[in-house]
PDB file of C-alpha atoms in Angstrom:
ATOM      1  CA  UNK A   1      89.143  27.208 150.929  1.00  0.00           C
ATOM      2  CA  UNK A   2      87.528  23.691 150.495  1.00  0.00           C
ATOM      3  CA  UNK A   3      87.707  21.423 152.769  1.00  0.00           C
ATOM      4  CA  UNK A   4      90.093  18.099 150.409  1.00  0.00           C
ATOM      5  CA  UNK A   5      89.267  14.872 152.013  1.00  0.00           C
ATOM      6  CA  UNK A   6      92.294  13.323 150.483  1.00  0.00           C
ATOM      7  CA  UNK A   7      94.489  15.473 152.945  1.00  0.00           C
ATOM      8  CA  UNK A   8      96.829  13.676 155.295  1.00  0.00           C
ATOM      9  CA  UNK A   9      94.751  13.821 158.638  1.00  0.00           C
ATOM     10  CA  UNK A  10      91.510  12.632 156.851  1.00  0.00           C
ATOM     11  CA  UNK A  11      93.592   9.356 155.897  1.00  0.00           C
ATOM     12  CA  UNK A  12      94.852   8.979 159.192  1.00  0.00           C
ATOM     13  CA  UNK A  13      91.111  10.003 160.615  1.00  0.00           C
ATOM     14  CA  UNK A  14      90.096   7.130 158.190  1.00  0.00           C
ATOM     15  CA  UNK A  15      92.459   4.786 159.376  1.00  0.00           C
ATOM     16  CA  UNK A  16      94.084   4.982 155.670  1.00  0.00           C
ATOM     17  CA  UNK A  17      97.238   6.226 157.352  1.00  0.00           C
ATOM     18  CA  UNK A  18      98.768   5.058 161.132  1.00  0.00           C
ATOM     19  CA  UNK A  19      99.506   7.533 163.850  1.00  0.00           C
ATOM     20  CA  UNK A  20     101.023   7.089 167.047  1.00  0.00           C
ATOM     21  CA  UNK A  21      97.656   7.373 169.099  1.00  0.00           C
ATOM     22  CA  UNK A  22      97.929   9.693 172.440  1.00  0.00           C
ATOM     23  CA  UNK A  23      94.233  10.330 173.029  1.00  0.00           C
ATOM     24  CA  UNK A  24      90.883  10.120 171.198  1.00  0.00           C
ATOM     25  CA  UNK A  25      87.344  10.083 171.956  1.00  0.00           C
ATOM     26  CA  UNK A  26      83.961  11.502 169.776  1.00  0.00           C
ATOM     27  CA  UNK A  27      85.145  14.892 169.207  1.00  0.00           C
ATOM     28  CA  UNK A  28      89.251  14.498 168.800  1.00  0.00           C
ATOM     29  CA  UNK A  29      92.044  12.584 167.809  1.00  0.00           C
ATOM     30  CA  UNK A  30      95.614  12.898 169.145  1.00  0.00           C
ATOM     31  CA  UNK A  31      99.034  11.811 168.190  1.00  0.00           C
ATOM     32  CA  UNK A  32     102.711  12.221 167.683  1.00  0.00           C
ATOM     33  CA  UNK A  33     104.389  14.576 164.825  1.00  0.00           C
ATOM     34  CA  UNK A  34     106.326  12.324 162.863  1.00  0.00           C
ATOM     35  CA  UNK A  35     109.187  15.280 162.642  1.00  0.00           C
ATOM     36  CA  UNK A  36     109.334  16.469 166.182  1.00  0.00           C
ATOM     37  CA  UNK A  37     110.095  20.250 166.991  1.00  0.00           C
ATOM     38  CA  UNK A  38     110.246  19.788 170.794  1.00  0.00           C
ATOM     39  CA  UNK A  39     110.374  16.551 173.143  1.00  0.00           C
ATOM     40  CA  UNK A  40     106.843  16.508 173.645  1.00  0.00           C
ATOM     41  CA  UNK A  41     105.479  17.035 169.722  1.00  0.00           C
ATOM     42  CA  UNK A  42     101.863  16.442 169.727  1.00  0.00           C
ATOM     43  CA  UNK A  43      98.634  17.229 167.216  1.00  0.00           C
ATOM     44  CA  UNK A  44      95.271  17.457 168.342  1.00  0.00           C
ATOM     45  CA  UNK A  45      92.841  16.651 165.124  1.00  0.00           C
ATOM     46  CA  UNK A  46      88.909  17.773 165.197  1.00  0.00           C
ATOM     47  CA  UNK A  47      87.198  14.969 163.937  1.00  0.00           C
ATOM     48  CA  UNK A  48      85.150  17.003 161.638  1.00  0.00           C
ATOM     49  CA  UNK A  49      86.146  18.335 158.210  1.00  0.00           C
ATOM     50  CA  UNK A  50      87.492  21.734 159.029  1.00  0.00           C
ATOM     51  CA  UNK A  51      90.103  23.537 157.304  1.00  0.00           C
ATOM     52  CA  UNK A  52      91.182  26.477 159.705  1.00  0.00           C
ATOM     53  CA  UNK A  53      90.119  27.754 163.296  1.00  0.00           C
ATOM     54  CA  UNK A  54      88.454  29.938 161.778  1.00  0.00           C
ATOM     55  CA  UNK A  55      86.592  27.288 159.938  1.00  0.00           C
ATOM     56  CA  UNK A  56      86.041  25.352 162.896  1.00  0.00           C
ATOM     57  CA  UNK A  57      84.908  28.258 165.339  1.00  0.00           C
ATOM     58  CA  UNK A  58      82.277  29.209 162.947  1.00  0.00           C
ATOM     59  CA  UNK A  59      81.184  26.543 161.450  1.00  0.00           C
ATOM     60  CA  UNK A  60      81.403  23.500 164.429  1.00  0.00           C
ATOM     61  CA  UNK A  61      78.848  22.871 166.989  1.00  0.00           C
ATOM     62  CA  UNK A  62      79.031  23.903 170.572  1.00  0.00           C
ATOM     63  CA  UNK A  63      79.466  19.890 171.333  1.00  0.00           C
ATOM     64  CA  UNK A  64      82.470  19.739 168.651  1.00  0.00           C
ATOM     65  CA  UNK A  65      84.646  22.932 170.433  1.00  0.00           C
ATOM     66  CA  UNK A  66      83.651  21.983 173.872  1.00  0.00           C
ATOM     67  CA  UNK A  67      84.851  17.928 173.097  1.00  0.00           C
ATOM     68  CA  UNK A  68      88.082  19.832 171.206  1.00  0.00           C
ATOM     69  CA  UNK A  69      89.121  22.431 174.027  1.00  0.00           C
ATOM     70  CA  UNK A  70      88.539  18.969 176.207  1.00  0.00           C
ATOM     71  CA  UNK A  71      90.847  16.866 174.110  1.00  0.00           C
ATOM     72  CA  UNK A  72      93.623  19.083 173.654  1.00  0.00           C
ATOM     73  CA  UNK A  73      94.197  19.693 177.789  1.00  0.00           C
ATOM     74  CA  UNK A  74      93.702  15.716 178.212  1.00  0.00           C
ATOM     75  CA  UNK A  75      96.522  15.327 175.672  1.00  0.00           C
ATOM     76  CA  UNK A  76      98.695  17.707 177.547  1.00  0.00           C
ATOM     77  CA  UNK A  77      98.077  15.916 180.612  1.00  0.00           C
ATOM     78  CA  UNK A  78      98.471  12.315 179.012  1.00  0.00           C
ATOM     79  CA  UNK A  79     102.017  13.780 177.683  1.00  0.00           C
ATOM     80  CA  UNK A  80     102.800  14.738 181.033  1.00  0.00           C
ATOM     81  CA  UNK A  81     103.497  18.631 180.210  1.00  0.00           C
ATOM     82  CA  UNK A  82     100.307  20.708 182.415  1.00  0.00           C
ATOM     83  CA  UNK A  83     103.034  21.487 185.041  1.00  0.00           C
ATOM     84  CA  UNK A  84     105.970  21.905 183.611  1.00  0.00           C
ATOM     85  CA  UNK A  85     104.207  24.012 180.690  1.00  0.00           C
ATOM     86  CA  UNK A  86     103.278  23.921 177.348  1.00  0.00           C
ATOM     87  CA  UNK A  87     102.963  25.822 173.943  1.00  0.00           C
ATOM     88  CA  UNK A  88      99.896  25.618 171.665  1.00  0.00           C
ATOM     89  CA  UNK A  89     100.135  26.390 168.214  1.00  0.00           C
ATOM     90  CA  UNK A  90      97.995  26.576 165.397  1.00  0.00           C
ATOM     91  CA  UNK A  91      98.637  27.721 162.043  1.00  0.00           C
ATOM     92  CA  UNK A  92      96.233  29.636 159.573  1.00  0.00           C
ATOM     93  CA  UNK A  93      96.463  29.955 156.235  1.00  0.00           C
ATOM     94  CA  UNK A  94      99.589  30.147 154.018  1.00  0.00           C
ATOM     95  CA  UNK A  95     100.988  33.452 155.336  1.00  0.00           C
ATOM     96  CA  UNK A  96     101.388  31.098 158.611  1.00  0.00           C
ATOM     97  CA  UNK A  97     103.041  27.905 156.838  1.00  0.00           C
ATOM     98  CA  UNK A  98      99.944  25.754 157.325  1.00  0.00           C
ATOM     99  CA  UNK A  99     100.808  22.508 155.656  1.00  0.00           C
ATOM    100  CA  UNK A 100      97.701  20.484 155.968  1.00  0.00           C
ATOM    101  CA  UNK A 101      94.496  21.720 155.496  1.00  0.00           C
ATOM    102  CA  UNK A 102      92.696  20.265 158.415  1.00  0.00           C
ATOM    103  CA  UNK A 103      92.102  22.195 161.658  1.00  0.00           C
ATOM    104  CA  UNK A 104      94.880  21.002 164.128  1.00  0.00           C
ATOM    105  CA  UNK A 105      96.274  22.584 167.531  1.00  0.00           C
ATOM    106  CA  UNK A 106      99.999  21.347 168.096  1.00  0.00           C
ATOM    107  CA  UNK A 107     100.885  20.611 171.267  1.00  0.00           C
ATOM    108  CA  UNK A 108     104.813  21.287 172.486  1.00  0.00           C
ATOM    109  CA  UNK A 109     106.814  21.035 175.769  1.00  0.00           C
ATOM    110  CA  UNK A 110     108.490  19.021 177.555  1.00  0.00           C
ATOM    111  CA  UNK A 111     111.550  20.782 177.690  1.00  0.00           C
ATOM    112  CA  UNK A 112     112.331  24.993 177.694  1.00  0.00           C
ATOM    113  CA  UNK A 113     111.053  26.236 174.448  1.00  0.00           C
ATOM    114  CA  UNK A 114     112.788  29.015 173.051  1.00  0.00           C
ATOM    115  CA  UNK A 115     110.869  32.238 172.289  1.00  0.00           C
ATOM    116  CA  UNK A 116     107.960  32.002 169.454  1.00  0.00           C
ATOM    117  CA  UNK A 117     108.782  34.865 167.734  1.00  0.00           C
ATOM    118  CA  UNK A 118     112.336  36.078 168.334  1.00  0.00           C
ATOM    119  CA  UNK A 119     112.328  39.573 169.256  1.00  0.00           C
ATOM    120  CA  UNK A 120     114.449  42.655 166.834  1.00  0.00           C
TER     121      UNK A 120
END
């Protein structure tokens, strides 16, 4: 899949489209879902046009998945979540409901999280 620059996260990477900022620096940008699924509801953003982690882990630099892996525990600590745990999620593809087609980690905790996949 192509990478669209017209998706949602390039506007907001623009600065076409706010965000509530958490965190960012070279390599990342952070903020708050605007529907969240937990009380800590956070994205993580590459900076760099990537659709998928599989996109990203093959195609980014050593620089631009050291700065993510970085961003995404400062965010976790900025929200206030590394002790009392967290979930990270990223979805892949359309079998996995991705919605936006830009690489993003989300970031959930703050409370007890119920199971990820409920078990049969």
């Amino acid at each position: 899949m192509a990478y669209d620059s017209n998706n949602i996260f390039a506007k907001i990477l623009r600065g076409e489209i706010p965000c509530n900022k958490v965190y960012e620096d070279e390599f990342a940008l952070a903020f708050r879902d605007i529907n969240p699924q937990a009380a800590v509801h956070t994205l993580v953003i590459p900076k760099g046009a990537y659709v998928s982690f599989d996109d990203f882990s093959t195609k980014a630099t050593d620089a631009e998945i050291g700065g993510f892996a970085r961003a995404v525990q400062a965010t976790a600590a900025l929200e206030g979540v590394t002790d009392s745990g967290y979930r990270l999620l990223a979805n892949h593809g359309k079998d996995a409901n991705q919605e936006v087609p830009h690489f993003h980690v989300h970031i959930a905790g703050g409370e007890a999280l119920p199971e990820m996949i409920a078990k049969t």
